[in-house]
PDB file of C-alpha atoms in Angstrom:
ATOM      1  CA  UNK V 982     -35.743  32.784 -31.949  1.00  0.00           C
ATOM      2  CA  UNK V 983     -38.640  31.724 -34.441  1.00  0.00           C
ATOM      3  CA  UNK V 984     -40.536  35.141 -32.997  1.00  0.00           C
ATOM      4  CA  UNK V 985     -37.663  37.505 -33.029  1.00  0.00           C
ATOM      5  CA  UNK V 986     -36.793  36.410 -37.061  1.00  0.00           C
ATOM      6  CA  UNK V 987     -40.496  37.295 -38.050  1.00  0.00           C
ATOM      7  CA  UNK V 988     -40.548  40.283 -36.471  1.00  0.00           C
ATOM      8  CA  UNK V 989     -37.043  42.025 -37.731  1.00  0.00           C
ATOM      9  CA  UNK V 990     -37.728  39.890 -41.172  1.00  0.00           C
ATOM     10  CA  UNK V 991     -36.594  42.667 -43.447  1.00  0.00           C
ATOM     11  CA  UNK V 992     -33.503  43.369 -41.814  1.00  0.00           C
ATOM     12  CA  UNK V 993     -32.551  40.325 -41.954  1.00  0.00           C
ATOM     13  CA  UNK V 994     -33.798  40.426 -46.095  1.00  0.00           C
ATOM     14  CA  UNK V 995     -31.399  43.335 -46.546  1.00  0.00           C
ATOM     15  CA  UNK V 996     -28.425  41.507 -44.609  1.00  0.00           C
ATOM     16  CA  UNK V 997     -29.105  38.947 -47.500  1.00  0.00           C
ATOM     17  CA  UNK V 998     -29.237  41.246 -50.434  1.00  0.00           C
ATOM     18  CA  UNK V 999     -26.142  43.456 -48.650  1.00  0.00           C
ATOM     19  CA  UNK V1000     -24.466  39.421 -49.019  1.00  0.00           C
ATOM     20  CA  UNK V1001     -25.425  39.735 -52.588  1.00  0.00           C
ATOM     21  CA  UNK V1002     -23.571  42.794 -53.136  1.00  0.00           C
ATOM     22  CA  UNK V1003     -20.716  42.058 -50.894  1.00  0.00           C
ATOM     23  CA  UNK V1004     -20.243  38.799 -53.289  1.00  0.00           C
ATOM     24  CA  UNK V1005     -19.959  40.656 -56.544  1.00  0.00           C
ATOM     25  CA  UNK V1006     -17.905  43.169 -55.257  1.00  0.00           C
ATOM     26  CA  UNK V1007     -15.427  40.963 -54.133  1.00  0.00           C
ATOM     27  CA  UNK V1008     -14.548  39.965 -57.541  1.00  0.00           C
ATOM     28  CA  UNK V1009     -12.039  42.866 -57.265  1.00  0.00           C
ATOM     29  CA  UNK V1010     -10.000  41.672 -55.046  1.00  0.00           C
ATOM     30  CA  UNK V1011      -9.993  38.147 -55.268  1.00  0.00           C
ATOM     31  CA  UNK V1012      -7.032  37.500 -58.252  1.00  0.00           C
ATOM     32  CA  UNK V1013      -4.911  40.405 -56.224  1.00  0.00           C
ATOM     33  CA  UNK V1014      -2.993  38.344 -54.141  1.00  0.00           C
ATOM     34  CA  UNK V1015      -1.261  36.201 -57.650  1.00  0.00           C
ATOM     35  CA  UNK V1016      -1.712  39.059 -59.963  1.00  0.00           C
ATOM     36  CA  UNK V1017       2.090  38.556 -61.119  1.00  0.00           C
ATOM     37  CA  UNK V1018       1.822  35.310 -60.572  1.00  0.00           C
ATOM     38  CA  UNK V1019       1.565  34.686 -64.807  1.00  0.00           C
ATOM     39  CA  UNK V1020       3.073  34.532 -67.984  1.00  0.00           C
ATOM     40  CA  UNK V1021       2.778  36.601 -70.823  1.00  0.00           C
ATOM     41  CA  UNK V1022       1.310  34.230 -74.178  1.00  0.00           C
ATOM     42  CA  UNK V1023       0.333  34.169 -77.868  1.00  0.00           C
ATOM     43  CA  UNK V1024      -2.712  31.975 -79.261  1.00  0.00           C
ATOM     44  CA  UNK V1025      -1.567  30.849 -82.792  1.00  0.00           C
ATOM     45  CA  UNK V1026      -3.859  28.678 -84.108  1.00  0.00           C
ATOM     46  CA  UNK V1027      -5.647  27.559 -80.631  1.00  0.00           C
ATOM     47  CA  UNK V1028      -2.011  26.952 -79.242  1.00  0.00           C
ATOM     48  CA  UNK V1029      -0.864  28.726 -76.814  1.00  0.00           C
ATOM     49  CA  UNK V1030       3.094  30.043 -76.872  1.00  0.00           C
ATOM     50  CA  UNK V1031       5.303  31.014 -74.601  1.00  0.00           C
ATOM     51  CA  UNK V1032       8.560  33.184 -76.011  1.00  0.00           C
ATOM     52  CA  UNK V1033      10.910  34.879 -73.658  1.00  0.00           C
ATOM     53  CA  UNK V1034      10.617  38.155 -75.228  1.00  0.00           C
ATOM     54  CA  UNK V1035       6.328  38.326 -75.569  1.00  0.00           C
ATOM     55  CA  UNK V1036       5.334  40.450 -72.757  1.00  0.00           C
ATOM     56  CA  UNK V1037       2.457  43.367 -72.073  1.00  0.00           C
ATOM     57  CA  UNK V1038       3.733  46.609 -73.721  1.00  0.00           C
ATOM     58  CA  UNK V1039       1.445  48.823 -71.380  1.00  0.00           C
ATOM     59  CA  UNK V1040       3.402  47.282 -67.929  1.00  0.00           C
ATOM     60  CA  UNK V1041       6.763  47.262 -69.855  1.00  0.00           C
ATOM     61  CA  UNK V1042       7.000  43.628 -68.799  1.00  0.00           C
ATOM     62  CA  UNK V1043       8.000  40.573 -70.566  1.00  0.00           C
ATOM     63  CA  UNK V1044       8.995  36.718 -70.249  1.00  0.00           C
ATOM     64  CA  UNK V1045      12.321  37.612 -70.201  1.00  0.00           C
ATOM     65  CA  UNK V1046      13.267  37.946 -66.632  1.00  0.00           C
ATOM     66  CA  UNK V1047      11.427  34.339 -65.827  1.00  0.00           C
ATOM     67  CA  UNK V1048      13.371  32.758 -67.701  1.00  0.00           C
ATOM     68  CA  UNK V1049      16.747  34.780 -66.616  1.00  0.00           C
ATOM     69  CA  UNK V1050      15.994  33.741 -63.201  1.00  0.00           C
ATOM     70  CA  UNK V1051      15.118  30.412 -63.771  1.00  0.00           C
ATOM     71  CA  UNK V1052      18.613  30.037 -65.891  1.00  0.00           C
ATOM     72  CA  UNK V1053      20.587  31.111 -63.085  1.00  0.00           C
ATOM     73  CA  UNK V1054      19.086  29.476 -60.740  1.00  0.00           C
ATOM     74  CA  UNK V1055      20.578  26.269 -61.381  1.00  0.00           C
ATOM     75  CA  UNK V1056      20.550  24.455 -58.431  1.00  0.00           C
ATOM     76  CA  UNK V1057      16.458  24.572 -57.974  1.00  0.00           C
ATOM     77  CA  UNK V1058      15.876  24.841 -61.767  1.00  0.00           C
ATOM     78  CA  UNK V1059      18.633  23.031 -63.993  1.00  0.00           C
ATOM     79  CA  UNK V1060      16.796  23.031 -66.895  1.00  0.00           C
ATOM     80  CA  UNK V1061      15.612  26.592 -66.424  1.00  0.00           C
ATOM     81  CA  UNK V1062      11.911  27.219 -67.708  1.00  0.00           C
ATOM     82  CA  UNK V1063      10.493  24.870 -69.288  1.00  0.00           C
ATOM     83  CA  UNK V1064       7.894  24.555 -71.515  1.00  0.00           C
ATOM     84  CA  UNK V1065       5.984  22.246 -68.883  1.00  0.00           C
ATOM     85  CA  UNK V1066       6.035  25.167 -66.501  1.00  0.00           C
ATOM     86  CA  UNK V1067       5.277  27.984 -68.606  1.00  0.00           C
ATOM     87  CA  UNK V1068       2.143  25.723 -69.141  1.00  0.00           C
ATOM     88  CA  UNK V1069       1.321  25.175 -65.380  1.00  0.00           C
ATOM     89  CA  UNK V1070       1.485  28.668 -64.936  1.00  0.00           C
ATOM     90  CA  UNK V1071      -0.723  29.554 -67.858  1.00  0.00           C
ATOM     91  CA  UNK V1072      -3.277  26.866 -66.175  1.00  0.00           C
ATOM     92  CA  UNK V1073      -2.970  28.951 -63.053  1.00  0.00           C
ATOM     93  CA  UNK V1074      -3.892  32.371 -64.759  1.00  0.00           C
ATOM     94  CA  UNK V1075      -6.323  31.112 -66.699  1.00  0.00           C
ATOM     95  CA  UNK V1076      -8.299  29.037 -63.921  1.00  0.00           C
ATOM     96  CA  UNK V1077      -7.573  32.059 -61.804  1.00  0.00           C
ATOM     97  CA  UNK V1078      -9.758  34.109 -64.234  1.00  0.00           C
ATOM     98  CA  UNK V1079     -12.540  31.578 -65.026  1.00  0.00           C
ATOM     99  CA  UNK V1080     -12.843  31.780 -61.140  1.00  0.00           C
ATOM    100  CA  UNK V1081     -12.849  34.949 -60.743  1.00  0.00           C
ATOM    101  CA  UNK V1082     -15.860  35.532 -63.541  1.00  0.00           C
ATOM    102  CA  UNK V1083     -17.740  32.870 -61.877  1.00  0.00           C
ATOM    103  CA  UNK V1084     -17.753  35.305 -58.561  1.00  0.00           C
ATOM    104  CA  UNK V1085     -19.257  38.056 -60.836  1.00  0.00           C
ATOM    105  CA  UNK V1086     -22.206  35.247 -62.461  1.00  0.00           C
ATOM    106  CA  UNK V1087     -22.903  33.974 -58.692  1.00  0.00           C
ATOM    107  CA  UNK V1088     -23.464  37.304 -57.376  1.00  0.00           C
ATOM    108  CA  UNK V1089     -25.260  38.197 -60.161  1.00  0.00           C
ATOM    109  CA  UNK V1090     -27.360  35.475 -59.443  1.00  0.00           C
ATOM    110  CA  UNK V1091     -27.790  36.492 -55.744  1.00  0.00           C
ATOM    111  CA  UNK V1092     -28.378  39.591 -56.478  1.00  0.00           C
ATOM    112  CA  UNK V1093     -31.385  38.781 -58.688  1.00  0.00           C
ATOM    113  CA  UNK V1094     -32.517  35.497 -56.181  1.00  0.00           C
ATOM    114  CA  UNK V1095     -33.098  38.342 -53.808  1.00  0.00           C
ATOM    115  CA  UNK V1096     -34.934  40.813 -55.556  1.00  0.00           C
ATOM    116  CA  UNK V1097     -37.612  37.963 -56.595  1.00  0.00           C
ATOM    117  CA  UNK V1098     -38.072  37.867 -52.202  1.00  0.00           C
ATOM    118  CA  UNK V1099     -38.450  41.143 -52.222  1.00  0.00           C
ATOM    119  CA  UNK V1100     -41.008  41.334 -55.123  1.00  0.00           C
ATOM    120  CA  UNK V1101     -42.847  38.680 -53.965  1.00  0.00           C
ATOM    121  CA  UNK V1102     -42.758  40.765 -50.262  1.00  0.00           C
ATOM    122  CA  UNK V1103     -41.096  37.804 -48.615  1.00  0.00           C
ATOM    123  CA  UNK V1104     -39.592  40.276 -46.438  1.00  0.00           C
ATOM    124  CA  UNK V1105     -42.850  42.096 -45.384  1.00  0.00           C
ATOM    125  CA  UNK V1106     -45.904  39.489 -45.777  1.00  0.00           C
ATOM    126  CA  UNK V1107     -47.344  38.692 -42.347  1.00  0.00           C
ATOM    127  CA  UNK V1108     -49.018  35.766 -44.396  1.00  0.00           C
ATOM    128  CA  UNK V1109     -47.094  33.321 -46.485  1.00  0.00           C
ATOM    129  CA  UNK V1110     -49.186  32.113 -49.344  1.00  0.00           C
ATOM    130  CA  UNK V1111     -48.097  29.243 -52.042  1.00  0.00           C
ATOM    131  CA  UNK V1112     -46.173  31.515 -54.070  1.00  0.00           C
ATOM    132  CA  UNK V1113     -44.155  32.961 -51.281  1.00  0.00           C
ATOM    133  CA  UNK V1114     -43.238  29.326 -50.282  1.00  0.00           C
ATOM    134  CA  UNK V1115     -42.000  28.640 -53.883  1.00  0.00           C
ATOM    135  CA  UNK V1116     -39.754  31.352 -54.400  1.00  0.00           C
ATOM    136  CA  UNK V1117     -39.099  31.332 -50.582  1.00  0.00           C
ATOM    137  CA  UNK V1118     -37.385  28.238 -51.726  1.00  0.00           C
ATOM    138  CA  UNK V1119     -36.195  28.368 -55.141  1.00  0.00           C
ATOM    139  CA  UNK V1120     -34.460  31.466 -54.843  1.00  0.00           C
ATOM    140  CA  UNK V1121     -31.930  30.336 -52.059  1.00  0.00           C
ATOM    141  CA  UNK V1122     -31.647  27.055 -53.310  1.00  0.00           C
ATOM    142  CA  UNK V1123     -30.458  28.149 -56.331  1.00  0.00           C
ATOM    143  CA  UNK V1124     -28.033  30.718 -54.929  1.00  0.00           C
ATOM    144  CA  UNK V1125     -26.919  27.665 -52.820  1.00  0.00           C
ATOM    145  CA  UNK V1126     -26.887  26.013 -55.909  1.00  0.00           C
ATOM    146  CA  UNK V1127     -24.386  28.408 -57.759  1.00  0.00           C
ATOM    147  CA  UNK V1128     -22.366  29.331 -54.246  1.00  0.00           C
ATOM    148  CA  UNK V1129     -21.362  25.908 -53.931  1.00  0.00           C
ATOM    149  CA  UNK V1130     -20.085  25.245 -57.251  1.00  0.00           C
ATOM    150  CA  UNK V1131     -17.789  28.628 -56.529  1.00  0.00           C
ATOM    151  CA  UNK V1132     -16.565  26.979 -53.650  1.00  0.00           C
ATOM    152  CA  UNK V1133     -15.516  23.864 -54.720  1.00  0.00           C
ATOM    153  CA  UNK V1134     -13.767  25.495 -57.832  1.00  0.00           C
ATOM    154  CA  UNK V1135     -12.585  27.931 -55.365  1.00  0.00           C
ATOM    155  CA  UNK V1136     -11.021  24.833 -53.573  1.00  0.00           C
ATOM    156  CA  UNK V1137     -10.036  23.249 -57.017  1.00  0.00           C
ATOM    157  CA  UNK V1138      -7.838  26.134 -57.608  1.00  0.00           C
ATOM    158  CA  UNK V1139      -6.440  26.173 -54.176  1.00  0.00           C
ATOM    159  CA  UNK V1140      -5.166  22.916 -54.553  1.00  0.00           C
ATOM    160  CA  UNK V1141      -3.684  23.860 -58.311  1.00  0.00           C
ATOM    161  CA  UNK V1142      -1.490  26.372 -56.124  1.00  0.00           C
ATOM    162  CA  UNK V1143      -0.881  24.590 -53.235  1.00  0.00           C
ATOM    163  CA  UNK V1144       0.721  22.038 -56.015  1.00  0.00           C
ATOM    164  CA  UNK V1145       2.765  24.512 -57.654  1.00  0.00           C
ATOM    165  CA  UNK V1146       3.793  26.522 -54.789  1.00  0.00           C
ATOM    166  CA  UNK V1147       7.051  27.140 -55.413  1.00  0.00           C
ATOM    167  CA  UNK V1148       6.467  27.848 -58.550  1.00  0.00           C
ATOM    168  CA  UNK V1149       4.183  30.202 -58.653  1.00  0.00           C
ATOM    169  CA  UNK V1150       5.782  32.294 -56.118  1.00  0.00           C
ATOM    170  CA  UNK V1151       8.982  32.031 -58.282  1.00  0.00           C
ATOM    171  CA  UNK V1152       6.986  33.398 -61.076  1.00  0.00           C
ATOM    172  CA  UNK V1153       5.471  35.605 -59.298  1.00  0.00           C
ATOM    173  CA  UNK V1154       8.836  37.655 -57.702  1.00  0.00           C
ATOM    174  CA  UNK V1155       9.918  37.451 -61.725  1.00  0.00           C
ATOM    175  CA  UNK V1156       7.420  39.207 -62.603  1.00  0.00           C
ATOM    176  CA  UNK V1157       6.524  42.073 -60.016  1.00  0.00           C
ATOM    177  CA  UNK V1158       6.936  45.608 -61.625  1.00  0.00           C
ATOM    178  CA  UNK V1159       9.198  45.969 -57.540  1.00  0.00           C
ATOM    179  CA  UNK V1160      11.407  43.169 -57.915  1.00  0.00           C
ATOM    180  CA  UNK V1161      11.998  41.463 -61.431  1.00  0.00           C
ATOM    181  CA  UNK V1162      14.830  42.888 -62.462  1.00  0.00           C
ATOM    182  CA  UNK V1163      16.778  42.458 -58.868  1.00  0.00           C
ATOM    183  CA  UNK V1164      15.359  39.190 -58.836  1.00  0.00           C
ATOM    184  CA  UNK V1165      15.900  37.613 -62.160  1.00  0.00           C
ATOM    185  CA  UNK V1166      19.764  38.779 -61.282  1.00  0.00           C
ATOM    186  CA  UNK V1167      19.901  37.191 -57.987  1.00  0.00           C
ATOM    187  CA  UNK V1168      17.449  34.236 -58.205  1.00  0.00           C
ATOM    188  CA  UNK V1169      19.016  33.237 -54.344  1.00  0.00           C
ATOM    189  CA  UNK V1170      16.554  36.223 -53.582  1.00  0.00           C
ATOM    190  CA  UNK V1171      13.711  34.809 -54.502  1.00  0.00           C
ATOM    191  CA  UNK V1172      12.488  32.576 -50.993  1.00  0.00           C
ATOM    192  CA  UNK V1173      12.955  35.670 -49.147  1.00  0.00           C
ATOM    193  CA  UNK V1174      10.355  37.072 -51.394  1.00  0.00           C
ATOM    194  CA  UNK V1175       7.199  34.988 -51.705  1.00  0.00           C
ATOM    195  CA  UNK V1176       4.116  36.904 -51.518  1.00  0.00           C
ATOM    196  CA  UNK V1177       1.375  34.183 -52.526  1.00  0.00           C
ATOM    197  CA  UNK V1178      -0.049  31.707 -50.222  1.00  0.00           C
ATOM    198  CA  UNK V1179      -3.916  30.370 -49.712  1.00  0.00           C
ATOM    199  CA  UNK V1180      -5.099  33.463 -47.409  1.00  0.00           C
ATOM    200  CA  UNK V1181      -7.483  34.316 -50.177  1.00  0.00           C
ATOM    201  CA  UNK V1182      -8.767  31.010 -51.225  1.00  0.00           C
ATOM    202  CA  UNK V1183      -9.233  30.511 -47.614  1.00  0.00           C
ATOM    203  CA  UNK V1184     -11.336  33.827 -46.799  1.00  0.00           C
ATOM    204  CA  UNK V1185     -13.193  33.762 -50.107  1.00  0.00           C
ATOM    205  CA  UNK V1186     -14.230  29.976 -48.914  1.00  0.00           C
ATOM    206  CA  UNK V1187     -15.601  31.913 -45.686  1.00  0.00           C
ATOM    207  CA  UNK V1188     -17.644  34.127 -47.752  1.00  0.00           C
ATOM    208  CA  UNK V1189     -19.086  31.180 -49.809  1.00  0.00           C
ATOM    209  CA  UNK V1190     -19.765  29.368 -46.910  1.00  0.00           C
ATOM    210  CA  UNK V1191     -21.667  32.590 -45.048  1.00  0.00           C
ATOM    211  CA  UNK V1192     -23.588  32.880 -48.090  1.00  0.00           C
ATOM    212  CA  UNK V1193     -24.643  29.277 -48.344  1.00  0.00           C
ATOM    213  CA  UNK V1194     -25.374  29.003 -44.502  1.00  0.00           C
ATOM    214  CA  UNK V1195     -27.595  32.284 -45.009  1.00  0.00           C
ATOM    215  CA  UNK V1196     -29.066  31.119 -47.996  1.00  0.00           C
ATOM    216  CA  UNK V1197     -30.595  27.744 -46.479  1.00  0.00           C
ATOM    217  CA  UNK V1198     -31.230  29.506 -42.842  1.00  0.00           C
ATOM    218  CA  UNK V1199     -34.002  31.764 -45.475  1.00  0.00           C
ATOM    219  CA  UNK V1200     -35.350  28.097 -46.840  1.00  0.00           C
ATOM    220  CA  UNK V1201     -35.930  27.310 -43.015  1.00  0.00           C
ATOM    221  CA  UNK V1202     -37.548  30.592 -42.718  1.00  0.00           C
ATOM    222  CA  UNK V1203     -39.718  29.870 -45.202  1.00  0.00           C
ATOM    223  CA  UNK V1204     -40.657  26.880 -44.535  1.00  0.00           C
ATOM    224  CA  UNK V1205     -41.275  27.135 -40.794  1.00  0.00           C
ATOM    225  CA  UNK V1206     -43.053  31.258 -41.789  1.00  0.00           C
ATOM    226  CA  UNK V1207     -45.962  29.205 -44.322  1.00  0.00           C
ATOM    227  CA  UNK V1208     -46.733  26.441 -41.560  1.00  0.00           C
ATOM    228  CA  UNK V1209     -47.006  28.489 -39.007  1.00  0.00           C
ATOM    229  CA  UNK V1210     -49.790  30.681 -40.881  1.00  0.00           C
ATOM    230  CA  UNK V1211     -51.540  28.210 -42.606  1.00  0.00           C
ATOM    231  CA  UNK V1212     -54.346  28.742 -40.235  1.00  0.00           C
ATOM    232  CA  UNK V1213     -54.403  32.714 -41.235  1.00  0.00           C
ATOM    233  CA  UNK V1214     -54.114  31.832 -44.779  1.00  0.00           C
ATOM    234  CA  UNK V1215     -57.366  29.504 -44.421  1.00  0.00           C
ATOM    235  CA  UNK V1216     -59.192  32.085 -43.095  1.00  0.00           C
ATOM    236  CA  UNK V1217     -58.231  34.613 -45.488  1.00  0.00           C
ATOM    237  CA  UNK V1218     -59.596  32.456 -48.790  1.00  0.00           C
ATOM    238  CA  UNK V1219     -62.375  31.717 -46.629  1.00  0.00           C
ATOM    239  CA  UNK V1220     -63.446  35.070 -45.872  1.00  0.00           C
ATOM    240  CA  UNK V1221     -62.519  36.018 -49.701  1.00  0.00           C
ATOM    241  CA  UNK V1222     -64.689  33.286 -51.312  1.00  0.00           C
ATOM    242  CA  UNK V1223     -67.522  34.280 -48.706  1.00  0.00           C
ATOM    243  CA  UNK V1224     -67.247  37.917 -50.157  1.00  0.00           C
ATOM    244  CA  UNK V1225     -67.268  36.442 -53.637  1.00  0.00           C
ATOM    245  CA  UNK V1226     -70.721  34.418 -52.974  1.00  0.00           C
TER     246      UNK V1226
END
């Protein structure tokens, strides 16, 4: 296994820089799933407020149909919307978003870690010296690093939904472009419509995960790629301080 690594090393490079790209990239799609799943808000003085008739001029939506549907729908929501959940669902969005620019830092990040292998010809040295064991190391580690805070945030966030469920799929009906008007009339509607659950937390946590596994499978590499040619390497400075005497 050891053999068959070293000898199809820079394919095996390029699946980890094609990781790095496949991680940045997927900052597109990861807030899809609860894009309506928010609430449209004014910062006055660091404060955040929530009016029923604020709303995003360019999508022609506003607050107004939450908190039509939420009035009618009595029997789940007697008070209708509150302030307390106009607030949860701010949370959401605005978690949701942090995430979501954390995706574009880590692959950043992973992008970069990579290129430093490839610079230092990680992927192509038959020899590993001291400097190809460093960043060998440092590099993955610190996507590691970075890839594991996203996926505990990622799982941080899961669990704000999978608190709010209801919620947030209530919201989220309100506010699609295809059902809020229907919807905020006939709030009995709403169940039958849920569209959010944790399939992208869950596949996002897969891609973390890959990327982690990959990441510390490369340290391993690394490691076991400089013992094995330590003997190689001594004879190389040997021969080159010979030349130099």
């Amino acid at each position: 296994m050891k053999k068959f690594f070293s000898n199809h090393s820079k394919i095996f490079f390029m699946i980890f820089l094609v990781l790095g790209f496949v991680l940045l990239i997927s900052c597109v799609a990861y807030a899809t799933e609860y894009t309506h799943a928010h609430i449209f808000y004014q910062i006055s003085d660091g404060v955040a407020i929530f009016s029923k008739d604020y709303g995003n001029d360019v999508a022609g939506l506003t607050n107004l149909n939450v908190y039509q549907g939420f009035e009618r729908a009595t029997n789940v929501y007697p008070n209708g919307f509150t302030n307390d959940f106009a607030r949860t669902v701010y949370d959401f969005q605005k978690s949701l978003a942090s995430v979501n620019d954390f995706i574009v830092v880590t692959g950043v990040i992973t992008l970069v870690a990579v290129a430093v292998l490839f610079i230092f010809s990680n992927h192509s040295r038959k020899v590993y010296y001291k400097s190809n064991l460093i960043v060998g190391i440092v590099c993955p580690s610190v996507i590691i690093i970075f890839n594991v805070v996203l996926l505990v945030r990622n799982f941080l966030l899961m669990g704000q939904f999978n608190d709010n469920y209801d919620l947030l799929n209530w919201v989220s009906v309100l506010q699609d472009p295809k059902t809020t008007t229907y919807a905020s009339q006939h709030p009995e509607v709403i169940p039958g419509q849920y569209s959010c659950t944790t399939t992208t937390f869950i596949i996002y946590a897969v891609l973390f995960i890959i990327v982690i596994a990959y990441a510390a499978m490369m340290i391993a590499y690394t490691v076991l790629k400089y013992k094995d040619t330590t003997e190689k390497r001594i004879q190389i400075l040997e021969r080159a301080v010979n030349s130099n005497e």
